[in-house]
Coordinates of C-alpha atoms and ligand atoms in Angstrom, one line a residue:
M1 CA -4.0 37.1 0.3
W2 CA -3.9 34.6 3.0
G3 CA -7.7 34.6 3.2
L4 CA -7.9 33.7 -0.5
F5 CA -5.2 31.2 0.0
Q6 CA -7.1 29.7 2.7
S7 CA -10.4 29.5 1.2
F8 CA -8.7 28.1 -1.6
T9 CA -7.2 25.1 0.5
I10 CA -10.2 24.5 2.1
F11 CA -12.3 24.3 -1.2
A12 CA -9.5 22.1 -2.5
H13 CA -9.8 19.8 0.8
S14 CA -13.4 19.5 0.4
I15 CA -13.2 18.4 -3.2
I16 CA -10.8 15.7 -2.7
G17 CA -12.4 14.5 0.5
E18 CA -15.9 14.6 -1.0
I19 CA -14.9 12.6 -4.3
F20 CA -12.9 9.9 -2.9
F21 CA -9.9 9.0 -0.7
M22 CA -11.4 9.8 2.8
R23 CA -14.6 7.9 2.5
L24 CA -13.7 4.4 3.7
S25 CA -16.4 2.9 1.4
K26 CA -14.2 3.8 -1.4
S27 CA -10.8 3.7 -0.2
F28 CA -8.2 1.1 -0.5
V29 CA -7.8 0.2 3.1
P30 CA -7.5 -3.4 3.4
T31 CA -7.5 -4.2 7.2
L32 CA -7.1 -7.7 8.5
K33 CA -8.5 -9.5 11.6
E34 CA -6.0 -12.2 11.4
V35 CA -2.3 -11.9 12.3
P36 CA -0.6 -12.4 8.9
A37 CA 1.3 -15.8 8.9
D38 CA 4.9 -14.2 8.0
A39 CA 4.8 -11.5 10.7
V40 CA 6.1 -11.9 14.2
I41 CA 6.9 -8.6 15.7
P42 CA 4.1 -5.9 16.3
S43 CA 5.2 -3.3 13.9
H44 CA 5.2 -5.7 11.1
I45 CA 1.7 -7.4 12.2
L46 CA 0.2 -3.8 12.8
M47 CA 1.5 -2.4 9.3
V48 CA 0.0 -5.4 7.5
R49 CA -3.3 -5.9 9.6
A50 CA -4.0 -2.0 9.5
G51 CA -3.7 -1.8 5.6
L52 CA -0.4 0.1 5.5
V53 CA 1.7 -2.2 3.5
R54 CA 1.7 -5.4 1.5
M55 CA 4.7 -7.4 0.7
L56 CA 5.5 -8.2 -2.9
S57 CA 8.6 -10.3 -2.2
A58 CA 11.0 -10.9 0.7
G59 CA 12.3 -7.5 1.9
I60 CA 10.4 -5.9 -0.7
Y61 CA 7.2 -3.9 0.3
S62 CA 4.5 -1.8 -1.5
F63 CA 3.0 1.0 0.6
L64 CA -0.7 1.4 0.4
P65 CA -2.2 4.9 0.4
V66 CA -2.6 5.2 4.1
G67 CA 0.8 3.8 4.6
Y68 CA 2.2 6.0 2.0
K69 CA 0.8 9.2 3.8
M70 CA 2.5 8.0 6.6
I71 CA 5.8 7.9 4.7
K72 CA 5.0 11.4 3.2
K73 CA 4.3 12.6 6.9
I74 CA 7.5 11.3 8.2
S75 CA 9.5 12.6 5.2
D76 CA 8.1 16.1 6.0
I77 CA 9.1 16.4 9.3
I78 CA 12.4 15.1 8.3
R79 CA 12.7 17.7 5.6
E80 CA 11.6 20.6 7.8
E81 CA 14.7 19.9 10.3
M82 CA 17.1 19.5 7.4
D83 CA 16.1 22.6 5.7
A84 CA 16.3 24.2 9.0
I85 CA 20.0 23.5 9.5
G86 CA 20.5 24.7 5.9
G87 CA 20.1 21.4 4.1
Q88 CA 19.5 21.5 0.4
E89 CA 17.5 18.8 -1.2
F90 CA 18.6 16.7 -4.2
H91 CA 17.2 13.8 -5.8
L92 CA 20.0 11.3 -7.1
P93 CA 19.4 8.5 -9.5
A94 CA 19.2 4.9 -8.0
L95 CA 20.8 3.6 -11.1
N96 CA 24.5 4.1 -10.9
P97 CA 27.4 3.5 -13.3
K98 CA 29.6 1.0 -11.6
E99 CA 32.9 2.5 -12.2
I100 CA 32.2 5.5 -9.8
W101 CA 32.0 2.7 -7.1
E102 CA 34.9 0.9 -8.2
E103 CA 37.0 3.9 -7.7
T104 CA 36.4 4.0 -4.1
G105 CA 36.6 0.5 -3.6
R106 CA 32.9 -0.3 -2.5
V107 CA 31.8 -2.5 -5.0
E108 CA 34.1 -5.0 -3.1
A109 CA 33.4 -3.5 0.4
F110 CA 29.6 -4.0 -0.2
G111 CA 30.0 -7.5 -2.1
D112 CA 26.9 -9.5 -2.2
T113 CA 24.7 -6.8 -0.6
M114 CA 25.0 -4.6 -3.9
F115 CA 22.4 -5.3 -6.7
H116 CA 24.3 -5.3 -10.1
I117 CA 22.4 -4.8 -13.1
K118 CA 22.7 -7.7 -15.4
N119 CA 25.2 -6.2 -17.8
R120 CA 27.5 -5.4 -15.0
E121 CA 28.0 -1.8 -16.0
Y122 CA 25.4 -0.5 -13.5
V123 CA 24.6 -0.9 -9.9
L124 CA 21.7 -0.1 -7.6
A125 CA 22.9 2.5 -5.1
P126 CA 23.0 1.0 -1.5
T127 CA 24.1 4.7 -0.4
H128 CA 25.1 7.9 -2.1
E129 CA 28.5 9.2 -0.8
E130 CA 30.2 8.5 -4.2
I131 CA 27.3 10.2 -6.2
M132 CA 27.2 13.3 -4.0
T133 CA 31.0 13.6 -3.9
F134 CA 30.9 13.2 -7.5
H135 CA 28.7 16.3 -8.0
A136 CA 30.9 18.3 -5.5
K137 CA 34.0 17.7 -7.8
G138 CA 35.1 20.8 -9.9
V139 CA 32.1 22.6 -8.8
V140 CA 32.7 23.3 -5.1
K141 CA 36.2 24.8 -5.6
S142 CA 36.9 27.4 -3.0
Y143 CA 36.9 27.8 0.7
K144 CA 34.2 30.3 0.0
D145 CA 31.9 27.7 -1.5
L146 CA 32.0 25.7 1.9
P147 CA 30.3 24.5 4.0
Q148 CA 27.3 22.6 2.3
I149 CA 24.8 20.4 3.4
W150 CA 23.1 18.1 0.8
Y151 CA 20.5 15.6 1.3
Q152 CA 17.9 13.5 -0.3
I153 CA 15.0 11.2 0.6
Q154 CA 15.4 8.5 -1.7
T155 CA 15.3 4.6 -2.4
K156 CA 18.3 2.4 -1.7
F157 CA 18.7 -0.9 -2.7
R158 CA 20.5 -3.7 -0.5
N159 CA 20.3 -7.4 -1.2
E160 CA 20.2 -8.1 2.6
P161 CA 21.0 -11.8 3.4
R162 CA 18.2 -12.0 5.8
P163 CA 15.5 -9.9 5.1
R164 CA 12.8 -9.9 8.1
S165 CA 11.1 -8.0 10.5
G166 CA 8.9 -6.4 7.8
V167 CA 10.2 -2.9 6.5
I168 CA 13.0 -2.7 9.4
R169 CA 15.3 -4.7 6.9
G170 CA 14.2 -4.3 3.5
R171 CA 15.9 -4.8 0.3
Q172 CA 14.4 -1.4 -1.1
F173 CA 13.9 1.0 1.4
L174 CA 13.8 4.6 1.7
M175 CA 16.7 6.5 3.4
K176 CA 17.2 10.4 4.2
D177 CA 20.6 10.5 3.7
A178 CA 22.7 13.9 4.1
Y179 CA 26.1 14.8 3.3
S180 CA 28.3 17.6 4.8
F181 CA 31.3 19.4 2.9
D182 CA 33.9 21.2 5.1
V183 CA 37.1 23.0 4.7
S184 CA 38.7 21.3 7.9
Y185 CA 37.6 18.6 10.7
E186 CA 36.7 21.5 13.0
A187 CA 34.4 22.8 10.5
L188 CA 33.2 19.1 10.2
D189 CA 32.7 19.1 14.0
K190 CA 29.9 21.8 13.5
S191 CA 28.1 20.3 10.7
Y192 CA 28.1 17.0 12.7
E193 CA 26.7 18.9 15.6
L194 CA 23.9 20.4 13.4
H195 CA 23.0 17.0 12.3
D196 CA 23.1 15.6 15.8
Q197 CA 20.6 18.5 16.9
A198 CA 18.3 18.0 13.7
Y199 CA 18.0 14.2 14.4
R200 CA 17.0 14.8 18.1
K201 CA 14.2 17.1 16.9
I202 CA 12.9 14.8 14.1
F203 CA 12.7 11.8 16.5
D204 CA 11.3 13.9 19.3
R205 CA 8.6 15.1 16.8
C206 CA 8.0 11.9 15.7
G207 CA 7.1 10.8 19.5
L208 CA 10.1 8.1 19.8
K209 CA 12.0 7.1 22.7
Y210 CA 15.7 6.7 21.5
F211 CA 18.9 7.0 22.8
V212 CA 22.4 7.8 21.3
V213 CA 25.1 5.2 21.1
G214 CA 28.7 5.6 19.9
A215 CA 29.7 2.9 17.3
S216 CA 32.3 1.9 15.1
S217 CA 31.7 2.8 11.6
G218 CA 32.2 -0.4 9.5
A219 CA 32.3 -0.5 5.8
M220 CA 31.8 3.4 5.6
G221 CA 35.3 4.4 6.8
G222 CA 36.0 7.4 8.9
S223 CA 36.2 8.5 12.6
K224 CA 33.7 9.3 14.9
S225 CA 30.2 8.0 14.6
E226 CA 26.9 7.8 16.6
E227 CA 23.9 5.6 16.3
F228 CA 20.3 6.8 17.4
M229 CA 18.6 3.5 18.5
V230 CA 15.3 2.5 19.7
K231 CA 14.9 -0.4 22.3
S232 CA 13.1 -3.5 20.5
D233 CA 13.4 -7.3 20.7
A234 CA 13.3 -7.0 17.1
G235 CA 16.6 -5.3 16.8
E236 CA 19.7 -6.9 15.7
D237 CA 21.9 -4.8 17.8
T238 CA 22.7 -5.6 21.4
V239 CA 23.5 -2.5 23.5
A240 CA 24.1 -1.7 27.2
Y241 CA 22.3 1.3 28.3
C242 CA 22.1 3.1 31.7
E243 CA 18.9 4.6 32.4
K244 CA 20.3 6.8 35.3
C245 CA 23.1 8.6 33.5
G246 CA 22.3 7.8 29.7
Y247 CA 25.6 5.8 29.2
A248 CA 25.0 3.9 25.8
A249 CA 27.2 1.7 24.1
N250 CA 26.9 -1.3 21.8
I251 CA 27.9 -4.6 23.2
E252 CA 30.9 -4.8 21.2
V253 CA 32.4 -2.0 23.2
A254 CA 30.4 -1.6 26.2
E255 CA 32.3 -1.6 29.6
S256 CA 30.9 -1.9 33.0
V257 CA 32.3 -1.9 36.7
I258 CA 32.3 -5.7 38.1
Q259 CA 34.1 -7.0 41.2
P260 CA 37.5 -8.4 40.2
I261 CA 38.3 -11.6 41.7
V262 CA 39.9 -11.6 45.1
R263 CA 43.6 -12.5 45.5
H264 CA 43.9 -14.8 48.6
S265 CA 46.7 -14.0 51.0
E266 CA 48.4 -17.2 50.6
S267 CA 48.8 -18.9 47.3
K268 CA 48.5 -22.8 47.3
Q269 CA 50.8 -25.1 45.3
I270 CA 50.1 -26.2 42.0
E271 CA 48.6 -29.7 41.8
K272 CA 47.0 -31.7 38.8
I273 CA 43.6 -33.2 39.5
S274 CA 41.9 -36.1 37.8
T275 CA 38.8 -34.6 36.3
P276 CA 37.2 -37.5 34.2
N277 CA 34.7 -36.3 31.4
I278 CA 34.7 -32.9 32.9
K279 CA 34.3 -30.2 30.0
S280 CA 32.5 -27.0 31.1
I281 CA 33.2 -24.7 33.8
D282 CA 29.7 -25.5 35.5
E283 CA 30.7 -29.4 35.4
L284 CA 34.1 -28.4 37.0
C285 CA 32.6 -26.2 39.9
E286 CA 30.1 -29.0 40.7
F287 CA 32.6 -31.8 40.5
L288 CA 35.2 -30.0 42.7
K289 CA 32.8 -28.0 44.8
I290 CA 34.3 -24.8 43.8
D291 CA 33.0 -21.3 42.9
H292 CA 32.9 -20.1 39.3
R293 CA 35.4 -17.1 40.7
E294 CA 37.8 -19.7 41.3
T295 CA 38.3 -20.8 37.8
A296 CA 39.9 -19.6 34.8
K297 CA 38.5 -20.7 31.3
S298 CA 40.9 -20.9 28.4
R299 CA 40.1 -20.0 24.8
I300 CA 42.5 -20.6 22.1
Y301 CA 42.6 -17.9 19.0
I302 CA 44.6 -17.7 16.2
H303 CA 46.3 -14.2 15.6
D304 CA 47.9 -13.7 12.3
D305 CA 48.6 -17.4 12.2
K306 CA 50.1 -17.7 15.9
P307 CA 48.1 -19.2 18.8
V308 CA 47.0 -16.9 21.6
L309 CA 45.4 -18.1 24.7
V310 CA 43.0 -15.9 26.3
L311 CA 41.8 -16.5 30.1
M312 CA 38.5 -15.5 31.3
S313 CA 37.0 -15.7 34.6
G314 CA 34.3 -18.5 35.2
N315 CA 31.8 -18.3 32.4
D316 CA 32.7 -14.7 31.1
E317 CA 32.4 -14.5 27.5
V318 CA 35.4 -13.3 25.3
N319 CA 34.1 -10.1 23.4
E320 CA 35.9 -10.8 20.0
T321 CA 35.6 -7.0 18.9
K322 CA 37.5 -5.9 21.9
L323 CA 39.8 -9.0 21.6
E324 CA 40.3 -7.6 17.9
R325 CA 41.2 -4.5 19.0
V326 CA 43.5 -5.4 21.3
L327 CA 45.4 -7.8 19.1
G328 CA 45.0 -6.0 15.6
G329 CA 45.5 -8.0 12.7
N330 CA 43.7 -11.2 11.7
V331 CA 42.0 -13.1 14.7
R332 CA 39.8 -16.1 14.7
P333 CA 38.8 -18.7 17.0
G334 CA 41.1 -22.1 16.7
H335 CA 39.3 -24.7 15.0
P336 CA 38.8 -28.1 17.3
E337 CA 41.6 -30.1 15.5
E338 CA 44.1 -27.2 15.9
L339 CA 43.5 -26.9 19.5
K340 CA 44.5 -30.5 20.2
E341 CA 47.6 -30.0 17.9
I342 CA 48.3 -26.8 19.8
T343 CA 47.7 -27.5 23.4
G344 CA 47.6 -31.5 23.4
A345 CA 44.0 -31.2 24.9
D346 CA 40.3 -30.7 23.6
A347 CA 38.5 -27.4 24.2
G348 CA 37.2 -28.2 27.9
S349 CA 40.8 -29.2 29.2
I350 CA 43.2 -26.2 27.9
G351 CA 45.0 -23.9 30.5
P352 CA 47.8 -21.7 30.8
I353 CA 50.4 -23.7 32.6
G354 CA 52.9 -25.2 30.2
F355 CA 51.1 -23.5 27.0
K356 CA 53.9 -22.1 24.7
G357 CA 52.6 -18.8 23.3
R358 CA 51.0 -15.6 24.0
I359 CA 48.9 -15.4 27.0
I360 CA 46.3 -12.5 27.7
A361 CA 43.7 -12.4 30.4
D362 CA 40.7 -10.4 31.2
N363 CA 41.3 -7.5 33.7
R364 CA 38.9 -9.4 36.1
L365 CA 41.5 -12.0 36.7
K366 CA 44.2 -9.4 37.5
D367 CA 46.9 -11.1 39.9
G368 CA 44.6 -14.1 40.7
N369 CA 45.6 -16.9 42.7
N370 CA 44.3 -20.5 43.9
L371 CA 42.8 -20.5 40.5
Y372 CA 41.6 -24.0 38.7
S373 CA 42.3 -24.3 34.9
G374 CA 42.8 -26.8 32.0
A375 CA 45.9 -29.2 32.3
N376 CA 46.3 -29.3 28.6
E377 CA 45.6 -33.0 29.0
N378 CA 42.1 -34.3 28.6
D379 CA 40.4 -35.4 31.8
F380 CA 42.8 -33.3 34.1
H381 CA 42.8 -29.9 35.5
I382 CA 45.1 -27.9 37.6
G383 CA 44.3 -26.3 40.7
G384 CA 46.5 -23.7 42.9
I385 CA 47.6 -21.6 39.9
D386 CA 49.0 -18.1 40.7
L387 CA 48.8 -16.1 37.6
K388 CA 51.7 -13.6 39.0
R389 CA 54.0 -16.6 40.2
D390 CA 53.1 -19.4 37.4
V391 CA 52.2 -17.3 34.3
P392 CA 54.4 -14.3 34.5
T393 CA 54.1 -13.2 30.7
V394 CA 50.2 -12.9 31.1
E395 CA 49.0 -9.5 30.0
Y396 CA 45.6 -8.0 31.1
F397 CA 43.2 -6.3 29.1
D398 CA 39.4 -5.5 29.0
L399 CA 38.2 -8.5 27.0
R400 CA 34.8 -9.5 28.5
T401 CA 31.1 -9.0 27.3
V402 CA 29.3 -6.9 29.7
E403 CA 25.8 -8.2 31.2
S404 CA 22.6 -6.9 32.8
G405 CA 22.8 -5.8 36.2
E406 CA 26.6 -4.9 36.2
G407 CA 27.6 -1.5 37.1
C408 CA 27.6 1.6 35.0
V409 CA 31.1 2.8 33.9
N410 CA 30.0 6.4 34.6
C411 CA 27.5 6.2 37.6
K412 CA 28.0 2.7 38.9
S413 CA 24.0 2.2 38.7
P414 CA 22.8 -0.9 37.2
I415 CA 23.2 -1.2 33.3
D416 CA 20.6 -3.0 31.4
V417 CA 21.8 -5.0 28.2
F418 CA 18.9 -5.4 25.4
K419 CA 18.4 -5.5 21.8
A420 CA 17.8 -2.4 19.6
I421 CA 17.0 -1.1 16.1
E422 CA 19.3 1.5 14.4
L423 CA 17.1 4.4 13.3
G424 CA 19.7 6.6 11.9
H425 CA 23.5 7.2 12.0
I426 CA 25.9 10.3 11.8
F427 CA 29.4 9.7 10.7
K428 CA 32.5 11.9 10.6
L429 CA 33.8 10.3 7.2
G430 CA 36.6 12.8 6.7
T431 CA 38.4 12.5 3.2
K432 CA 37.9 8.9 2.3
Y433 CA 35.6 9.9 -0.6
T434 CA 37.1 13.2 -1.6
D435 CA 40.4 11.5 -1.5
A436 CA 39.3 8.6 -3.7
L437 CA 37.4 10.7 -6.2
G438 CA 40.1 13.7 -6.1
V439 CA 37.7 16.4 -4.8
N440 CA 39.6 19.4 -3.4
Y441 CA 39.1 23.2 -2.6
L442 CA 41.4 26.0 -2.5
D443 CA 42.0 27.7 0.5
E444 CA 42.7 31.7 1.2
N445 CA 46.4 31.1 -0.3
G446 CA 45.4 29.3 -3.2
K447 CA 46.6 25.8 -1.7
E448 CA 44.6 22.6 -2.6
H449 CA 43.2 20.3 0.2
P450 CA 40.8 17.4 0.2
I451 CA 37.1 18.6 1.2
V452 CA 36.1 17.0 4.6
M453 CA 32.9 15.0 4.7
G454 CA 30.1 13.6 7.3
S455 CA 27.6 11.5 6.2
Y456 CA 24.2 11.3 7.9
G457 CA 21.4 8.6 7.6
I458 CA 18.0 7.8 8.5
G459 CA 15.7 5.1 7.8
V460 CA 12.2 6.3 6.9
E461 CA 10.5 3.2 7.0
R462 CA 12.2 2.4 10.4
V463 CA 11.1 5.6 12.2
L464 CA 7.7 4.3 11.2
A465 CA 8.1 0.7 12.3
C466 CA 9.9 1.8 15.5
Y467 CA 6.9 4.3 16.3
L468 CA 4.6 1.2 16.1
E469 CA 6.8 -1.0 18.2
Q470 CA 6.5 1.7 20.9
N471 CA 2.9 2.7 20.5
H472 CA 0.3 0.1 20.3
D473 CA -1.9 -1.8 22.3
E474 CA -3.8 -5.2 21.9
R475 CA -6.3 -3.7 20.0
G476 CA -3.9 -1.9 17.4
I477 CA -2.0 1.1 16.7
I478 CA -2.0 4.4 18.7
W479 CA -0.9 7.4 16.5
N480 CA 0.2 10.5 18.1
E481 CA -1.0 14.0 16.4
N482 CA 2.3 14.7 14.5
L483 CA 2.1 11.4 12.6
T484 CA -1.4 10.3 12.5
P485 CA -2.8 9.8 9.0
F486 CA -5.9 11.4 9.7
H487 CA -6.9 13.7 12.7
I488 CA -10.3 12.2 13.4
H489 CA -11.9 8.9 12.6
L490 CA -15.6 9.6 12.0
I491 CA -17.8 6.6 12.4
G492 CA -21.5 6.5 11.0
L493 CA -22.7 3.6 12.8
N494 CA -25.9 2.2 10.8
M495 CA -25.5 3.9 7.8
K496 CA -28.6 2.3 6.2
N497 CA -30.6 4.7 8.6
D498 CA -31.4 7.7 6.4
E499 CA -30.8 10.0 9.2
I500 CA -27.5 8.7 10.5
N501 CA -26.4 8.8 6.9
S502 CA -27.3 12.4 6.1
A503 CA -26.1 13.4 9.6
S504 CA -22.7 11.8 9.3
S505 CA -22.1 12.7 5.9
N506 CA -23.0 16.4 6.9
L507 CA -20.5 16.2 9.9
Y508 CA -17.9 14.9 7.6
N509 CA -18.3 17.7 5.1
E510 CA -18.1 20.4 8.0
L511 CA -15.1 19.0 9.7
T512 CA -13.2 18.6 6.6
K513 CA -14.1 22.1 5.7
E514 CA -12.6 23.2 9.1
G515 CA -9.6 21.9 7.7
Y516 CA -9.5 18.6 9.7
D517 CA -8.0 15.4 7.9
V518 CA -11.0 12.9 8.5
L519 CA -11.4 9.4 7.9
F520 CA -15.3 8.7 7.0
D521 CA -16.1 5.1 7.9
D522 CA -19.2 5.5 5.8
R523 CA -19.5 1.7 5.0
L524 CA -23.1 0.6 4.6
D525 CA -22.7 -3.2 5.4
A526 CA -20.2 -3.1 7.9
S527 CA -21.2 -4.0 11.6
A528 CA -20.9 -1.6 14.5
G529 CA -18.4 -3.9 16.2
F530 CA -16.3 -4.4 12.8
K531 CA -16.4 -0.3 12.4
F532 CA -15.0 -0.1 16.3
N533 CA -12.4 -2.7 15.8
D534 CA -11.1 -1.3 12.6
A535 CA -11.0 2.2 14.3
D536 CA -9.1 1.0 17.3
L537 CA -6.7 -0.9 14.9
M538 CA -6.2 2.0 12.6
G539 CA -5.3 4.2 15.8
I540 CA -6.4 7.6 14.8
P541 CA -6.2 9.7 18.0
I542 CA -10.0 10.5 18.0
Q543 CA -13.3 8.7 17.2
V544 CA -16.6 10.6 16.6
V545 CA -19.4 8.1 16.5
V546 CA -22.6 9.0 15.2
G547 CA -25.2 6.3 16.3
E548 CA -29.0 6.5 16.6
K549 CA -29.5 6.5 20.3
N550 CA -27.1 9.5 20.8
Y551 CA -28.2 11.4 17.6
K552 CA -31.8 11.3 18.7
N553 CA -30.9 13.7 21.8
G554 CA -28.6 15.8 19.5
N555 CA -25.3 13.9 20.7
V556 CA -22.4 12.2 19.4
E557 CA -19.8 10.1 21.2
I558 CA -16.1 10.9 21.3
K559 CA -13.5 8.3 22.0
I560 CA -9.8 8.9 22.7
R561 CA -8.0 6.1 21.2
R562 CA -4.7 6.4 23.4
T563 CA -6.9 6.3 26.7
G564 CA -9.9 4.6 25.6
K565 CA -11.9 7.4 27.3
K566 CA -15.5 8.0 26.0
E567 CA -17.6 11.1 26.2
V568 CA -20.9 12.0 24.8
V569 CA -20.9 15.6 23.5
A570 CA -23.7 17.6 22.2
L571 CA -23.4 18.4 18.4
S572 CA -23.4 22.0 19.1
N573 CA -20.3 21.8 21.0
L574 CA -18.4 19.3 18.9
K575 CA -16.0 21.5 17.0
S576 CA -14.8 23.4 20.1
K577 CA -14.4 20.2 22.0
L578 CA -12.2 18.9 19.0
R579 CA -10.3 21.9 19.0
E580 CA -9.4 21.6 22.5
L581 CA -8.7 17.8 22.3
L582 CA -6.6 18.3 19.4
N583 CA -4.7 21.3 20.6
H584 CA -4.2 19.2 23.9
L585 CA -2.8 16.4 21.8
T586 CA -0.5 18.7 19.8
H587 CA 1.1 20.0 23.1
K588 CA 1.5 16.5 24.3
H589 CA 3.7 15.6 21.8
Ligands
ATP1 P1 22.1 -2.0 9.7 O1 23.2 -2.3 10.8 O2 20.7 -2.0 10.5 O3 22.0 -2.8 8.5 P2 23.5 0.2 8.5 O4 24.5 0.5 9.5 O5 23.7 -0.8 7.2 O6 22.2 -0.6 9.2 P3 23.4 2.7 7.2 O7 24.4 2.2 6.1 O8 24.0 3.6 8.3 O9 22.9 1.6 8.0 O10 22.2 3.6 6.7 C1 21.5 4.5 7.5 C2 20.0 4.1 8.0 O11 19.5 3.5 6.9 C3 19.9 3.0 9.0 O12 20.3 3.7 10.4 C4 18.8 2.5 9.0 O13 17.9 3.3 9.8 C5 18.3 2.7 7.5 N1 18.6 1.1 7.0 C6 19.9 0.7 6.6 N2 19.5 -0.6 6.1 C7 18.3 -0.7 6.0 C8 17.3 -1.6 5.6 N3 18.0 -2.9 5.1 N4 16.2 -1.7 5.5 C9 15.4 -0.5 6.1 N5 16.4 0.5 6.7 C10 17.6 0.3 6.5
MG2 MG1 23.5 -2.6 6.9

């Protein structure tokens, strides 16, 4: 049976290969020599140059045959790992009745990001919590029906305000979205753990270097969530990461170990100092010949209509997410006109002495003395401030934004702060959607409870783009064996030479019959240099070059794309050499 199946696949393979797609002369693989004008980041440049995608309009991309092959490869890896944790694959409609989204309040939550169909009764789904939950209703009835893991790989629509970086932020994109349904939060922990493990396997198989960051769950609602991230200048998130122990946190919540300011044994007296035109901390330090650490910068925020003065050491930045968490309610920076009205001074001259209202300070300033700050009067500062003595109501919190080089909170090694791209996200949703849509199950005693959900997303195009961000050189893409669209890039150098033409065509047929996915550059008019450049750009792991000189001696040349290493191999040894190389590549990834 197996033998029959195998010969059938080889047969099918050879027909398809023979007729059309894998001969470059007959395929649609529009490679470009030039960098496309609108592309800045490597993945975007490479995807366009290697003929994987073309833009249709801002944030909307067409996948061309080789690009789509990549999407299918990544989707297959995702599918295998989702199936391995018991996931069942769905395919939900992108066109959704708006009323379901109204029931959960998410037409408003998504706002302008949601595409509406003109007659306003339908929306294009930006995600599918509502629809999966809808299908569970009344069908998943009993504790005996749980747990369930439902997933799909499907198109999502989001009217992203600034689509950029190619497919990394598209207005239409493919997402693997999965949803777990459980009887309790403890059971949800297990489903969440399964997804965490599956995600690691998926990203490992794709050959990605990634790290995992605890995050806040934004418009989704729920409790714990983690993001799988890839370091990249093209990213829109900023994260703090410790190479040594793996500590990773979004900059919005990241903590670090830093030196607090020193409290001097003697506190000076308060003194008002004339500081004409001095506005910034740098100017103040320069003017008074003092160190940044002797200064306390004041910022005014409006919290539920009341002013709050926030004190930071030197040039430390207020982390507004941390501030919002500390204060709760509505928080915004004070407008310039408000500052004058509240304190009597403009931004550069505000300070805690004489300020009427709540004063909070960053932990770094704890019990500081002999500090300089604004005098709440333009062109004046106050020196000799002792926070313990002069600002007794001050409250201390962690309010600063961490910076590269500061100590990791876990292991004290220097942390790194950089931009990153979110590849995937796992959430413990809880009962937000099952409550909103009334989706309950009956326990052993016949008592009704809302089903507890998790939701888990992966951006399929982002996997591809992140791989390219991490695996390229100045000549082009470098595929690994799991993702590569073809195993072998066969180049017939001078196809106008009959001998080379028939030798390389025969080789193509034989290798295809062996079961290899071969891309055959059989173009008649392309020069050798052109073919080599295209091969390096497309990045297939092994290039086999049939050229006149080597062929005369019964040889071909093999080039390993990743290392650039070339080797002349006898035709009679080629198959065993390829087997060895491809096995070797498989084991590496
Ligand atoms: P981001 O913060 O980057 O906008 P998100 O938090 O909105 O992402 P989720 O709603 O969690 O993303 O979606 C799950 C996954 O879908 C993300 O981890 C990401 O990989 C992918 N994704 C989200 N928005 C886009 C987009 N506009 N284009 C391509 N992929 C996207
Ligand atoms: Mg988003």
